[in-house]
XYZ file of C-alpha atoms in Angstrom:
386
model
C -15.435 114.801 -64.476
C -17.758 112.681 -66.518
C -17.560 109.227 -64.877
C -17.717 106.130 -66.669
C -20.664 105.442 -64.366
C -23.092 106.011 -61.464
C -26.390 105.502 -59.250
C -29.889 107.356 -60.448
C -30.996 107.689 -56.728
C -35.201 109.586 -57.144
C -37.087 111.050 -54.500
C -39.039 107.973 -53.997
C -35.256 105.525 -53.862
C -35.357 108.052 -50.566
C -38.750 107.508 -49.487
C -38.616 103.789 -49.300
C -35.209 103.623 -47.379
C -36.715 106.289 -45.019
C -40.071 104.261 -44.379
C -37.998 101.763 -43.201
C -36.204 103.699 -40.962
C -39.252 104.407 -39.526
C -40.465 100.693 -39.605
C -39.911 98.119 -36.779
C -37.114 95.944 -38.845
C -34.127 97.369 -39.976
C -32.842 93.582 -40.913
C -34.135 90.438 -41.137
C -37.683 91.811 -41.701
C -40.558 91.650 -44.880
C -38.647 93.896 -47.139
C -35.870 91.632 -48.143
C -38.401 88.514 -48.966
C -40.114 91.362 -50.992
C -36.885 92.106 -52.920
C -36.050 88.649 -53.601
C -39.856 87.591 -54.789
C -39.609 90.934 -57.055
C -36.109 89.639 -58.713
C -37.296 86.104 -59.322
C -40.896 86.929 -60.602
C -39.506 89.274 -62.775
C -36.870 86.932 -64.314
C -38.674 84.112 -63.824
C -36.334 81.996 -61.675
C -38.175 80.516 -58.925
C -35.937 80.861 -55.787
C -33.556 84.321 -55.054
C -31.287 84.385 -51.984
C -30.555 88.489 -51.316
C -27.136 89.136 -49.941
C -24.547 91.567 -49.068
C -22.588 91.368 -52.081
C -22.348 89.176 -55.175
C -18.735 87.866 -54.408
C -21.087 86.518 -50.906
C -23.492 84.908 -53.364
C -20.918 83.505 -55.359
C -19.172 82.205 -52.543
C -22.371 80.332 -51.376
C -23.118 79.248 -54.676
C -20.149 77.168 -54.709
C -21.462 75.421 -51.317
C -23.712 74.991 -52.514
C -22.874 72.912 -55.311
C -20.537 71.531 -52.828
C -17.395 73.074 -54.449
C -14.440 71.839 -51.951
C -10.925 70.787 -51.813
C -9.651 68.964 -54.706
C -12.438 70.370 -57.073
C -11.776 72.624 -59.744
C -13.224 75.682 -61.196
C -13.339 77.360 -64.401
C -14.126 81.227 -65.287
C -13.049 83.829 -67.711
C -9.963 85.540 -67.329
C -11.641 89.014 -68.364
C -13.170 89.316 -65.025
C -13.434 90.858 -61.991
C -11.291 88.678 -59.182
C -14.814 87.613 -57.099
C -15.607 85.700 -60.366
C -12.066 83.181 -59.027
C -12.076 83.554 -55.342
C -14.832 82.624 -54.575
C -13.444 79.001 -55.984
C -10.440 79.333 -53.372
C -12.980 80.726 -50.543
C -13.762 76.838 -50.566
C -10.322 75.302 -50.603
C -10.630 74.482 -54.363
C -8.160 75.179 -57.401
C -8.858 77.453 -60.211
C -8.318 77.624 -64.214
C -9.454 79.806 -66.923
C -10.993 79.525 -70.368
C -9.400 82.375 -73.007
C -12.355 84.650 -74.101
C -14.237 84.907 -77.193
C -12.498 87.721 -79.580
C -15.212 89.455 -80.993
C -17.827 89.017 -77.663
C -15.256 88.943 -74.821
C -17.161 86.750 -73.459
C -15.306 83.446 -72.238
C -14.967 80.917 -75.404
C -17.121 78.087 -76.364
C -14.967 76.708 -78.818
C -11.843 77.212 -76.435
C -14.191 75.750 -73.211
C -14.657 72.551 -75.867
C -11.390 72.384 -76.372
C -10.504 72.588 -72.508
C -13.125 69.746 -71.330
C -11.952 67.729 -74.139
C -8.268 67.498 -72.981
C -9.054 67.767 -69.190
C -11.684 64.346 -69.727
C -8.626 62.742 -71.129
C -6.645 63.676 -68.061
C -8.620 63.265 -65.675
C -9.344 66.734 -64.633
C -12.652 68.059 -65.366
C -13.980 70.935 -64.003
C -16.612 70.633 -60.677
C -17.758 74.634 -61.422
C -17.418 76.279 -64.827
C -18.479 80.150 -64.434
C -19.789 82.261 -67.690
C -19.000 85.265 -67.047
C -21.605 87.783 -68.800
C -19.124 90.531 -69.858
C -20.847 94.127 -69.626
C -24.080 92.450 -69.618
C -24.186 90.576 -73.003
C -25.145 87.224 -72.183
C -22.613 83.928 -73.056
C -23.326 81.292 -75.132
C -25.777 79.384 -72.364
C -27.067 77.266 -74.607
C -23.940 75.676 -75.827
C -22.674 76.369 -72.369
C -25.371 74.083 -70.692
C -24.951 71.406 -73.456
C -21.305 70.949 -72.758
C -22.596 71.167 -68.695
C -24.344 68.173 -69.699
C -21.782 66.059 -71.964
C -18.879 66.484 -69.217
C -20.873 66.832 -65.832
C -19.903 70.393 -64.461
C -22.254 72.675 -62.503
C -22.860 75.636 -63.632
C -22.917 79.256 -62.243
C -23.589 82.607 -64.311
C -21.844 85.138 -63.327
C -24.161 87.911 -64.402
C -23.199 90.800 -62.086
C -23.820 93.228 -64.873
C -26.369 91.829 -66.850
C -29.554 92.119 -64.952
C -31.996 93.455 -67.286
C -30.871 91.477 -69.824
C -31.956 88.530 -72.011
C -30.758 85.670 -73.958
C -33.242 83.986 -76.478
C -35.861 85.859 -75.759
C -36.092 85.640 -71.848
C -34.495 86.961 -69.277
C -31.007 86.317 -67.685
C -31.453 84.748 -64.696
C -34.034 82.157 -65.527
C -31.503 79.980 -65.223
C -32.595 77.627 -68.054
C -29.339 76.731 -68.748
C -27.465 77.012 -65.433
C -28.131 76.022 -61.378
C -27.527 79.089 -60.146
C -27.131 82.405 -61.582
C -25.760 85.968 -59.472
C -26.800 89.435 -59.702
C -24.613 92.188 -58.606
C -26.629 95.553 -56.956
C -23.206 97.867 -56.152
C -23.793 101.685 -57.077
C -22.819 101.648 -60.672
C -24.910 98.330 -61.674
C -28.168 98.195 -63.651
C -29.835 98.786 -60.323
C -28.423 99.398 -56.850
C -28.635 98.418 -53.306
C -25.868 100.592 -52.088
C -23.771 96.982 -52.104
C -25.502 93.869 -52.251
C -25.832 90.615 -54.748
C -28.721 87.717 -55.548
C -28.749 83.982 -56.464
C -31.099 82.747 -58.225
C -31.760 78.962 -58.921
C -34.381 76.905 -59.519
C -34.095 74.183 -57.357
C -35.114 74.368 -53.994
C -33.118 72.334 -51.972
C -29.864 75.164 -53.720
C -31.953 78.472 -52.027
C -32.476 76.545 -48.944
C -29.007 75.514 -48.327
C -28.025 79.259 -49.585
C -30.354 80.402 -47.080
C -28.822 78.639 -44.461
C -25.497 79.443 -45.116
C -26.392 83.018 -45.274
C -27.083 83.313 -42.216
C -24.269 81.574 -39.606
C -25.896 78.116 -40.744
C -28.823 78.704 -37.661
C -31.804 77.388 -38.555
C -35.160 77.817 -36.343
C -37.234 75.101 -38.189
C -37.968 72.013 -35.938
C -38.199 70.134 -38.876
C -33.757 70.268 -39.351
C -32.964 70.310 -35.445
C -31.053 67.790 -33.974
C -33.463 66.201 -31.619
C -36.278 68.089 -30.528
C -37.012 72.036 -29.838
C -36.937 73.384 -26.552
C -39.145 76.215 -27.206
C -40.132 79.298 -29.454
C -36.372 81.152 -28.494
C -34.610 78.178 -29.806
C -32.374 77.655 -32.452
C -29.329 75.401 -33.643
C -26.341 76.011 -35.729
C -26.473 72.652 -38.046
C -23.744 73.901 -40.400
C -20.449 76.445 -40.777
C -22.180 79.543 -41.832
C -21.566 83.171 -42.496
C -23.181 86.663 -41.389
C -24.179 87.707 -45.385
C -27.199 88.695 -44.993
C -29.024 92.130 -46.973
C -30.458 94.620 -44.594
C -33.609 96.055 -44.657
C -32.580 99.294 -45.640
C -30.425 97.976 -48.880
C -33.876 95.794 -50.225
C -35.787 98.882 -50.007
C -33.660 100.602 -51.967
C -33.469 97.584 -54.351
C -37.465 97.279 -54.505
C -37.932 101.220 -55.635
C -34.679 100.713 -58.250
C -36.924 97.411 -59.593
C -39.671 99.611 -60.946
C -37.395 101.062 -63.318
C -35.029 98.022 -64.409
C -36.575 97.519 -68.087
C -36.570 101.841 -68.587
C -32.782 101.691 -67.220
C -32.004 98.700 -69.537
C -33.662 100.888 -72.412
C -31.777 103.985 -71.823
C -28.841 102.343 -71.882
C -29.361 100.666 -75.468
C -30.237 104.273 -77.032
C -27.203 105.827 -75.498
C -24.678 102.334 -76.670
C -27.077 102.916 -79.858
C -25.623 106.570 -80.307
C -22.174 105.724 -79.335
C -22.065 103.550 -82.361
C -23.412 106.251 -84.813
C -20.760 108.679 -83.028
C -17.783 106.624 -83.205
C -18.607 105.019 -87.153
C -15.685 107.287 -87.833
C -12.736 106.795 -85.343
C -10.202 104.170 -85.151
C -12.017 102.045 -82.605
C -13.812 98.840 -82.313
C -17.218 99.440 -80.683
C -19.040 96.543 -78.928
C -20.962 93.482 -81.022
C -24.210 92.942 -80.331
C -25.112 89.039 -80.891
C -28.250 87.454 -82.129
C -29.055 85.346 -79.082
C -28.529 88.269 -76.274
C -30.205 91.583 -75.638
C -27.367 93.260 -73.564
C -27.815 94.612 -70.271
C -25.018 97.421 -71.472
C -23.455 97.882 -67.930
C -20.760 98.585 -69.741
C -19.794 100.404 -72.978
C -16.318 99.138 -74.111
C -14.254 100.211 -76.892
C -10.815 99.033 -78.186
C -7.813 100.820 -79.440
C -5.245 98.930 -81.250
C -2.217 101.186 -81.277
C -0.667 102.126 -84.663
C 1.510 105.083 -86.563
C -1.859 106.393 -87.076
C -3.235 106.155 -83.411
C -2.019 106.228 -79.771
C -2.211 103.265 -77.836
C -4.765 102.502 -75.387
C -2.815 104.131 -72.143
C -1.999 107.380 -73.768
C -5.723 107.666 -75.018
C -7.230 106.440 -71.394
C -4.841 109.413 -69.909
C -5.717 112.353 -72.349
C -9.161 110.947 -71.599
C -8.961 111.499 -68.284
C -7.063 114.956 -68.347
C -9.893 115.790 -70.700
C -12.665 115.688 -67.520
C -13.731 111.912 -68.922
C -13.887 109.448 -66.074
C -12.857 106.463 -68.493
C -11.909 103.061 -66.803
C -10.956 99.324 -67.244
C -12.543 96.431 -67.419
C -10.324 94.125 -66.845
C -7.215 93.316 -65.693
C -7.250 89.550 -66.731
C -7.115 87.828 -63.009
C -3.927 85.585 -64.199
C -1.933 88.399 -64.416
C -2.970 89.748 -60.754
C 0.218 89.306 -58.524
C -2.025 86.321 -56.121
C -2.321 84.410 -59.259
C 1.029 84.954 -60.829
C 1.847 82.953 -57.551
C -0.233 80.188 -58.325
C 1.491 79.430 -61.445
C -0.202 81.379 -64.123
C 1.815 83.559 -65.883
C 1.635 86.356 -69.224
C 0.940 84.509 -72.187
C -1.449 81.898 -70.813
C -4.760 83.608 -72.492
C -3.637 85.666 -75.306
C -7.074 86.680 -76.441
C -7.768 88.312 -73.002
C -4.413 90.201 -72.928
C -4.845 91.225 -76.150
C -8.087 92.598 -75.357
C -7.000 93.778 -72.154
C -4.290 96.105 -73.918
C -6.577 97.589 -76.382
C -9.680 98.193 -73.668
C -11.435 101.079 -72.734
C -15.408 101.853 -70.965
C -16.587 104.848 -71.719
C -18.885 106.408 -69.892
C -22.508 104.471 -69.698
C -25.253 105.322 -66.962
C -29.127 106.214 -67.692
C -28.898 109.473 -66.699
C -26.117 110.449 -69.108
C -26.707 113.492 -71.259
C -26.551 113.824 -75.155
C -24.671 116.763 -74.175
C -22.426 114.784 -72.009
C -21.991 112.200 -74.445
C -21.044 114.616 -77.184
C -18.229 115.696 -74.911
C -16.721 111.979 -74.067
C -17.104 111.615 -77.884
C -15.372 115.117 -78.777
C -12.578 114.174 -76.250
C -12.002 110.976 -77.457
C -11.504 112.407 -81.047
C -8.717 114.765 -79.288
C -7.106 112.111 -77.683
C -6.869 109.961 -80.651
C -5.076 112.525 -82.660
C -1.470 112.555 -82.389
């Protein structure tokens, strides 16, 4: 089985998880400062929180922008569900902007549209969440301009767009957004086994991230509540959480660093031969825009079924009988049972369900073959034949 994707773990991923190992700190030591000064020199933010996961960073991220109850947030439907819970972690409601047809990225025009009605009614959004969709960066620019017409925070979601750039710089600068999150699980640009990033630039965001990471205990004198009462002491000055990145996971992330820009380029000349393979098949292959160099986490397709051509669940299933380890991505979250619940229902975001029915990733990882690729591409030719 080919998989749609997967780690690149070298002999020297091994050799800095095993000199820690053999170091004093297995948390809370140098290596995860290291990690997070790598991430934010390298896109040129100028604070990054490490934790456990990116649905942890998002969560804090929304503290930190002191999402709470009565607040509202706003993220793409085309998704994964961390991109909307992390809204209801804090006690606040969620909504969705429909997505972008051609870029399945969440919709300026539709997000215009939105803020226009909800400033009318009283409603606006706290939170709105871009959601960079297989690592092709949104809109930011006219993203952050409507941020600063209606008064909304905002957060990029750019769990698989690390690597990436929009305008010429790199995602994660956060130019046009207060806080924007990495993702580091196995099949990302890089991995940390599981783990996630903020990034901001604004100081008093990382601090308060900081804090929160870590059970809201804070050490410094200077934030006590009266006076310290010596080096052991400490003082739990907010409601806090255990999200903290080990030791073991920032090593791991430090050695993966060294080869972000190579992984991002391998990536881009395999998505580059996909679309040379597939010029002849029945299938829409990904658009490229001229603002954003794509990350290419992902390699999406779409099948519209016809007389001509299966639709997209009897291709993903030949696919997969084929030895092609195809996936999803997404379902839209307003579809998801939890949210059905809430009061969305089929029919609320028709360009995400339309793209969600047509939807497939093909397999996309640095240290796919030509070979390999030939194959997904041969099998996909099978199972498009009827």
């Amino acid at each position: 089985m080919i998989p749609y994707g997967r780690q690149d773990i070298t002999q020297a991923d091994v050799d800095a998880v095993v000199a820690v190992l053999q170091s004093d700190f297995l948390t809370q030591g140098p290596v995860v400062p290291r990690f997070e000064r790598m991430v934010a020199d390298h896109v040129g933010a100028s604070h990054a929180v490490a934790m456990n996961s990116a649905t942890s960073a998002l969560h804090l991220a929304c503290l930190a922008l002191g999402l709470g109850p009565g607040d509202r947030l706003w993220t793409s439907p085309v998704t994964f569900v961390a991109s909307a819970n992390c809204a209801l972690y804090c006690g606040a409601t969620v909504d969705f902007v429909d997505i972008d047809p051609d870029t399945y990225n969440l919709s300026v025009p539709a997000l215009a549209e939105k803020l226009a009605r909800a400033e009318a009614e009283g409603c606006l959004p706290r939170i709105v969440v871009p959601v960079h969709l297989c690592g092709q960066s949104c809109d930011m620019a006219a993203i952050g301009a409507l941020a600063e017409q209606y008064g909304f925070r905002v957060i990029e979601d750019a769990s698989h767009a690390i690597g990436g750039k929009y305008r010429d710089t790199y995602v994660g600068d956060c130019r046009y957004s207060d806080i924007t999150i990495f993702s580091f699980h196995p099949v990302k640009i890089v991995t940390t086994a599981e783990g996630g990033m903020a990034l901001t630039n604004d100081p008093a965001l990382a601090e308060r991230m900081a804090l929160l990471r870590s059970h809201g205990i804070t050490r410094d004198p200077a934030r006590m509540d009266g006076d310290s009462e010596g080096d052991w002491y400490y003082q739990q000055i907010e409601l806090g959480f255990n999200y903290r990145m080990t030791e073991l996971q920032a090593a791991l992330g430090v050695s993966q660093m060294a080869r972000l820009d190579p992984y991002v380029a391998r990536r881009h000349a395999i998505a580059e031969r996909y679309d040379a393979l597939l010029a002849h098949l029945p299938v829409a292959t990904p658009i490229r825009t001229a603002d954003a160099y794509s990350a290419f986490h992902l390699y999406v397709i779409r099948i519209s079924g016809s007389d001509a051509t299966p639709a997209r669940a009897t291709a993903f299933a030949r696919l997969r009988a084929a030895g092609v380890g195809v996936n999803v991505h997404y379902i839209p979250v307003h579809t998801q049972p939890f949210y059905r619940a809430l009061g969305f229902a089929a029919g609320d975001y028709p360009q995400a369900e339309r793209y969600y029915a047509e939807a497939i990733s093909l397999p996309m990882y640095p240290t796919l073959s030509e070979q390999q690729q030939d194959m997904v591409v041969a099998a996909l030719r099978q199972a498009l034949t009827t």
